mmCIF file of C-alpha atoms in Angstrom:
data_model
loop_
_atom_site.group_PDB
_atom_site.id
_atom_site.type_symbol
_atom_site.label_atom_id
_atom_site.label_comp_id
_atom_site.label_asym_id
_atom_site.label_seq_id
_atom_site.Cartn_x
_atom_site.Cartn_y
_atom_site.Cartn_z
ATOM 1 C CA UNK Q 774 60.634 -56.296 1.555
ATOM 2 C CA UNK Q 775 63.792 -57.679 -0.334
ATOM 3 C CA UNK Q 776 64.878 -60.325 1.918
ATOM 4 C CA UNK Q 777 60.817 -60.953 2.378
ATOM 5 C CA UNK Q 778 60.972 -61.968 -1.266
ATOM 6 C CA UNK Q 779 64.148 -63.701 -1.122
ATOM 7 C CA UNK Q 780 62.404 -65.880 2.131
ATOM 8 C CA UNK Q 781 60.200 -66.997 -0.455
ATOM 9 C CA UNK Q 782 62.710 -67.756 -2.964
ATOM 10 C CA UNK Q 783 64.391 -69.910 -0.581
ATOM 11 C CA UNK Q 784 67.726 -67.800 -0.461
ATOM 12 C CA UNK Q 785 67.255 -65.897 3.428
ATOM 13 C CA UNK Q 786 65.832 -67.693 6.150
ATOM 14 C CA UNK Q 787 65.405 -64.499 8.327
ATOM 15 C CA UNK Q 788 63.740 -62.980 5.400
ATOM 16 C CA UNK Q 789 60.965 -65.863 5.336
ATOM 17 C CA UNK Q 790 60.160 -65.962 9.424
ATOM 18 C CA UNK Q 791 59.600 -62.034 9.236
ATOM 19 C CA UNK Q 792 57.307 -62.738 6.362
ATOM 20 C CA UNK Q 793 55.459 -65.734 8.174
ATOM 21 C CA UNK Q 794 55.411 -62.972 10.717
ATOM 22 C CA UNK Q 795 53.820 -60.441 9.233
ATOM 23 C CA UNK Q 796 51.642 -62.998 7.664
ATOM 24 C CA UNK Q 797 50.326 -64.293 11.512
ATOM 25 C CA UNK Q 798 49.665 -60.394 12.539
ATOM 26 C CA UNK Q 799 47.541 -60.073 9.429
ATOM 27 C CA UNK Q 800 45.748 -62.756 9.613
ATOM 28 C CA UNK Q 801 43.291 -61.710 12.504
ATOM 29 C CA UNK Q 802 41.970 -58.438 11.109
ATOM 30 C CA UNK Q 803 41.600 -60.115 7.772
ATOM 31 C CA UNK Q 804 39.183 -62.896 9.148
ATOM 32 C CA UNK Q 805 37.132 -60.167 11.597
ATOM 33 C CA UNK Q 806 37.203 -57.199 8.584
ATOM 34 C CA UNK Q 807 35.950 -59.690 6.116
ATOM 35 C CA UNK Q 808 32.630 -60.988 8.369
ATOM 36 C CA UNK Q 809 32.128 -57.601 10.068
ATOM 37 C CA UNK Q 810 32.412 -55.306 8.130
ATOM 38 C CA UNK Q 811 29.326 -54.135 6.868
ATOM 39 C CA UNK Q 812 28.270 -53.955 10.280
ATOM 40 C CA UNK Q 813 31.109 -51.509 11.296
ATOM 41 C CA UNK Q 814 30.347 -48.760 8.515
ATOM 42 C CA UNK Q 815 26.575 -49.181 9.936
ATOM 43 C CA UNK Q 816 27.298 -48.904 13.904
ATOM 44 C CA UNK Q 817 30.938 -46.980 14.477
ATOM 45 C CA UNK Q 818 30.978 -44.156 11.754
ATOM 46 C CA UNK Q 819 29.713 -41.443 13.818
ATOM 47 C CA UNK Q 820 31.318 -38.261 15.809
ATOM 48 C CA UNK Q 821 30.287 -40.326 19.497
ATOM 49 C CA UNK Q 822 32.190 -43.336 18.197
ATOM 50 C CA UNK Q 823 35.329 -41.408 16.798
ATOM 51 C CA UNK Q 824 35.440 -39.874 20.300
ATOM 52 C CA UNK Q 825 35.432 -42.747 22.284
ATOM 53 C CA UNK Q 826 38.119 -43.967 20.420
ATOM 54 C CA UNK Q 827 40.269 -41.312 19.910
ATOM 55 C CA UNK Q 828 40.167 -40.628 24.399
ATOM 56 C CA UNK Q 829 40.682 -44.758 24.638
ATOM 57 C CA UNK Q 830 43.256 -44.671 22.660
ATOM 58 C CA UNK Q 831 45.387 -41.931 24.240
ATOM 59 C CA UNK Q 832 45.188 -43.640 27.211
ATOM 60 C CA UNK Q 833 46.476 -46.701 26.061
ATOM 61 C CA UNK Q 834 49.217 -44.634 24.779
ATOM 62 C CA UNK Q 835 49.942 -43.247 28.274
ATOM 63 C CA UNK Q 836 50.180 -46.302 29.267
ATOM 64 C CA UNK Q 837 52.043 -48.231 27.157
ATOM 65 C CA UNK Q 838 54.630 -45.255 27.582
ATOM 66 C CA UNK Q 839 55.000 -45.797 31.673
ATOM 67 C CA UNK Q 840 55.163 -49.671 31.350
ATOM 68 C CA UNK Q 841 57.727 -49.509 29.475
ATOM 69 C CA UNK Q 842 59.147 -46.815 31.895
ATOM 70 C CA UNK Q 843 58.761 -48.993 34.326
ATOM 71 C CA UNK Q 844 60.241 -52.290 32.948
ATOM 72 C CA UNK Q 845 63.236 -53.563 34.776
ATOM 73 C CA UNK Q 846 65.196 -54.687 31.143
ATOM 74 C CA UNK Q 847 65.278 -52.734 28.317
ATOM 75 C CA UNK Q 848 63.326 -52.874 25.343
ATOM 76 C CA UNK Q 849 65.033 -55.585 22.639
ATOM 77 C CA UNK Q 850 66.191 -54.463 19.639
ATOM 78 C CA UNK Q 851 66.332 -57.711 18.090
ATOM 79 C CA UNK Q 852 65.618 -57.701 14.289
ATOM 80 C CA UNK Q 853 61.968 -58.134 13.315
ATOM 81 C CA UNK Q 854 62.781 -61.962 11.967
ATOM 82 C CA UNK Q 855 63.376 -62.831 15.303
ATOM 83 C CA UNK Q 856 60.157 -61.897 16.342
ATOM 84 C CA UNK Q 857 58.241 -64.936 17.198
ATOM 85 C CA UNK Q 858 54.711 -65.961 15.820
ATOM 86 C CA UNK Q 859 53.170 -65.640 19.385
ATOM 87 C CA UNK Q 860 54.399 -61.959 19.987
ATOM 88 C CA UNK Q 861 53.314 -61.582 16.140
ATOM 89 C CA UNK Q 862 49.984 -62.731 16.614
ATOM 90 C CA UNK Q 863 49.301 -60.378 20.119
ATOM 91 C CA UNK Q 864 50.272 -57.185 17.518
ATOM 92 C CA UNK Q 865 47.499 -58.534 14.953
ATOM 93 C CA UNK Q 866 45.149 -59.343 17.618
ATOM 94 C CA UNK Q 867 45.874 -55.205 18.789
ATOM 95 C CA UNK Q 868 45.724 -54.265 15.040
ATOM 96 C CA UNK Q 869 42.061 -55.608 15.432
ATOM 97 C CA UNK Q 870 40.991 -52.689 17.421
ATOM 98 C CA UNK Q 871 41.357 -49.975 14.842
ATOM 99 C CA UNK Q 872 38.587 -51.300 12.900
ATOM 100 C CA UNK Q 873 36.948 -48.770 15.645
ATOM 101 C CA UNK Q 874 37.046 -45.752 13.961
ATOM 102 C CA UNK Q 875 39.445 -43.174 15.297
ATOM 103 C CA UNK Q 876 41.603 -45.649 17.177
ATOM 104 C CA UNK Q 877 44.416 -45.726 14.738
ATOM 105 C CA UNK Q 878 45.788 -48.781 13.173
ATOM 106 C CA UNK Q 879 49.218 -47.724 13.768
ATOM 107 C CA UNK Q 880 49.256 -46.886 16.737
ATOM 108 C CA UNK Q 881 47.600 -50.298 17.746
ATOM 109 C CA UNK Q 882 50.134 -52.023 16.176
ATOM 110 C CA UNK Q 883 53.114 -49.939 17.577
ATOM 111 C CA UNK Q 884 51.776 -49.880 21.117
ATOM 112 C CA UNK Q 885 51.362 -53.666 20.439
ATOM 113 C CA UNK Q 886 55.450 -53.713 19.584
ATOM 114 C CA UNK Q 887 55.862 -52.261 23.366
ATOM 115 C CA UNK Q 888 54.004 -55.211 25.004
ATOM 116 C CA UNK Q 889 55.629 -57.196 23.739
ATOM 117 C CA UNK Q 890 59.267 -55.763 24.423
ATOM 118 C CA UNK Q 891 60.331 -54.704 20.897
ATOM 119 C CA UNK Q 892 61.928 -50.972 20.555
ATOM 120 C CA UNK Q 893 60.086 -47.687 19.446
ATOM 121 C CA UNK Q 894 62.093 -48.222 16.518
ATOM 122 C CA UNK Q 895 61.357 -52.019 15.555
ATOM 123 C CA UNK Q 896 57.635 -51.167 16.472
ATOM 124 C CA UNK Q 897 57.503 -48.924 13.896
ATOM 125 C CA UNK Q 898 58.990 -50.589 11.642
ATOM 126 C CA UNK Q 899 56.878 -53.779 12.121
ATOM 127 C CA UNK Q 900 53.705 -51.398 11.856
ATOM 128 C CA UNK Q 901 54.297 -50.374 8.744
ATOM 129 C CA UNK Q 902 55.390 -53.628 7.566
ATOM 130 C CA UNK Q 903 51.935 -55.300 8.762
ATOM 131 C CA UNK Q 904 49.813 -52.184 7.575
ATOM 132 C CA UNK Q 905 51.593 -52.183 3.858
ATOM 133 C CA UNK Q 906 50.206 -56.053 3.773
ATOM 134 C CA UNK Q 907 46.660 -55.017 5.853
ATOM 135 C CA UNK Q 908 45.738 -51.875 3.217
ATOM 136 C CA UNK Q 909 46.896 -53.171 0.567
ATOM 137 C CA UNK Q 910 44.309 -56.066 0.728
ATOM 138 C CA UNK Q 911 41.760 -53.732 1.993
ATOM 139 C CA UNK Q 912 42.266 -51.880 -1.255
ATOM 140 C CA UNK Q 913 41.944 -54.472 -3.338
ATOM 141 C CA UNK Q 914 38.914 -55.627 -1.318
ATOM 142 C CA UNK Q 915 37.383 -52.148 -1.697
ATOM 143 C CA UNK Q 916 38.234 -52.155 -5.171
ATOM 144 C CA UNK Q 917 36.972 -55.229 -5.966
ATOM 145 C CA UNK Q 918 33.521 -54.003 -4.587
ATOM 146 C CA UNK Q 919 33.042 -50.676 -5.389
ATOM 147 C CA UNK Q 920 36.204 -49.857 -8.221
ATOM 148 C CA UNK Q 921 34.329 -49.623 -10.907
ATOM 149 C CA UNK Q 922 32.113 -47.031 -9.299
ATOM 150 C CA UNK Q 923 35.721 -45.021 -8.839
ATOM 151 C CA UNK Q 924 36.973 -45.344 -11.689
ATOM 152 C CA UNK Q 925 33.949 -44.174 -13.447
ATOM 153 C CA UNK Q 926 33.997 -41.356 -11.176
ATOM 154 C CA UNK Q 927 37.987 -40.016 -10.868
ATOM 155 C CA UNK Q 928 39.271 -42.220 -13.700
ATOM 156 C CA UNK Q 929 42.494 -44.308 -13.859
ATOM 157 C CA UNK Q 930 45.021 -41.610 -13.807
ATOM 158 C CA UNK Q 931 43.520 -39.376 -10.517
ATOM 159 C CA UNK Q 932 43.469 -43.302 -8.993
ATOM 160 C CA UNK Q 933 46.500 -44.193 -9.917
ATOM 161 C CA UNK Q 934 48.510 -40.498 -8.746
ATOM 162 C CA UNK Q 935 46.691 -41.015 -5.543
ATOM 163 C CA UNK Q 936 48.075 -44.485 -4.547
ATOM 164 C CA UNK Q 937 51.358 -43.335 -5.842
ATOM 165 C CA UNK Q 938 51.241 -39.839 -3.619
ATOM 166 C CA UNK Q 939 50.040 -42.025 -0.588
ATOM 167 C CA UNK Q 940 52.763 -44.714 -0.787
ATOM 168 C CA UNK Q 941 55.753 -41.601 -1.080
ATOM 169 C CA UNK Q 942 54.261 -39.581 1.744
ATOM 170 C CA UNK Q 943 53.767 -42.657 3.868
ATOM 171 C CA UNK Q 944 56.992 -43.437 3.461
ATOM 172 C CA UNK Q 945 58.076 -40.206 4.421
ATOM 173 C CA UNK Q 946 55.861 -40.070 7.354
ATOM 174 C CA UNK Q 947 57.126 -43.748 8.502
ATOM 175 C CA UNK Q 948 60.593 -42.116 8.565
ATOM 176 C CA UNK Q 949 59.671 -39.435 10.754
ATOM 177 C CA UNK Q 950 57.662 -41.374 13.243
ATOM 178 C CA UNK Q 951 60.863 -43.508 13.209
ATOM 179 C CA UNK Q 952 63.272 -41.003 14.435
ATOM 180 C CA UNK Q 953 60.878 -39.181 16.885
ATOM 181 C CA UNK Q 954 59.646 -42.635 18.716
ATOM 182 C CA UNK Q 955 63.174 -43.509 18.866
ATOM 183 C CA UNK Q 956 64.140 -39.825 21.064
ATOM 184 C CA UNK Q 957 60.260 -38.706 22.324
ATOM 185 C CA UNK Q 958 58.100 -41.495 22.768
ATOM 186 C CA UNK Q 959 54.527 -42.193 22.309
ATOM 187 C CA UNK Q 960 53.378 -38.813 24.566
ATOM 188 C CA UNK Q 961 53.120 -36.019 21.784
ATOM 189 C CA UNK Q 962 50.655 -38.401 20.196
ATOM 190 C CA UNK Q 963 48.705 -39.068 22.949
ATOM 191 C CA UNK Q 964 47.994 -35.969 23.885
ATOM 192 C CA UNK Q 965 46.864 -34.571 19.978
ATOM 193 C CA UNK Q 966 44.446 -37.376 20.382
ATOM 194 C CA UNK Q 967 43.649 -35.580 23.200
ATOM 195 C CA UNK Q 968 43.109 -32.557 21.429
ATOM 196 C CA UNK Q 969 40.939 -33.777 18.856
ATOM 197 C CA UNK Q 970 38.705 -35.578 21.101
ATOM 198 C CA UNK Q 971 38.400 -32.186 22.404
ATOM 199 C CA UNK Q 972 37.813 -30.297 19.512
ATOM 200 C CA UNK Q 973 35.001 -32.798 18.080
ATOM 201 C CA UNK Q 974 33.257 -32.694 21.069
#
């Protein structure tokens, strides 16, 4: 986030492509959130949908573990500012998908990472780069329709410890997904999808 900031002070030109990065991913579940959305809460938000997209999903993780199995060079681990806008816009296009309840934004945008040849580790890191940017205009989107109706309801303090309790534990949780990606792979995940498909049905 520093050198981010610093790209757009001028002072870190690695800092400023990652944020024109970032910026690209975002931009395609911005433009499709902002027209469809209405009719997502009305069509997807049922226990069929949720389903669907939690089976689809785990097989998109299967697979995006054996192609990269299968891939003759390694995965780069090039820094995320040398990600270009082309591979940054295929991981927004991806993010797209979890507007599909039950698909996971994350793991659209990580699996997205693996197609287009970046680490489990630089994956991760570039999902929660693009979904800090993603939610946090959501949020302000949501709050700008309906906050006043929550604040009325939980008031400003229960609001504000909840944003505050969600940023630390995502934080934590980032960490974690870090470190097993990096040794274990996308499996383990696929498979509790599994298991909750399973256990809705």
């Amino acid at each position: 986030f520093m050198s981010m900031l610093r790209g757009l002070l001028g002072r870190d030109s690695a800092g400023f492509r990652l944020f024109f990065n970032v910026m690209i991913a975002f931009l395609p579940a911005a433009g499709i959130g902002f027209v469809a959305h209405n009719w997502i809460d009305a069509h997807l938000f049922s226990v069929g949908a949720v389903i669907c997209a939690q089976v689809a999903g785990a097989l998109l993780m299967f697979y995006a573990e054996a192609w990269g199995k299968r891939r003759a060079a390694a995965p780069s681990s090039q820094p995320l500012s040398e990600l270009t806008p082309t591979k940054a816009a295929t991981i927004g296009a991806l993010q797209c998908a979890a507007m599909w309840p039950g698909t996971s934004r994350s793991m659209m945008t990580i699996v997205g990472g693996y197609f287009v040849g970046l680490d489990p580790r630089r994956s991760a890191e570039f999902s929660f780069l693009l979904g800090f940017v993603t939610l946090t205009a959501a949020s302000v989107y949501k709050g700008y329709k309906s906050g006043a109706a929550m604040i009325q309801v939980f008031g400003w303090s229960n609001v504000i410890l909840g944003a505050v309790v969600a940023a630390i534990t995502a934080a934590i949780c980032v960490r974690f997904l870090v470190h097993w990606l990096t040794r274990h792979g996308l499996a383990i995940f696929a498979w509790y999808r599994i298991a909750v498909a399973v256990a809705l049905a």
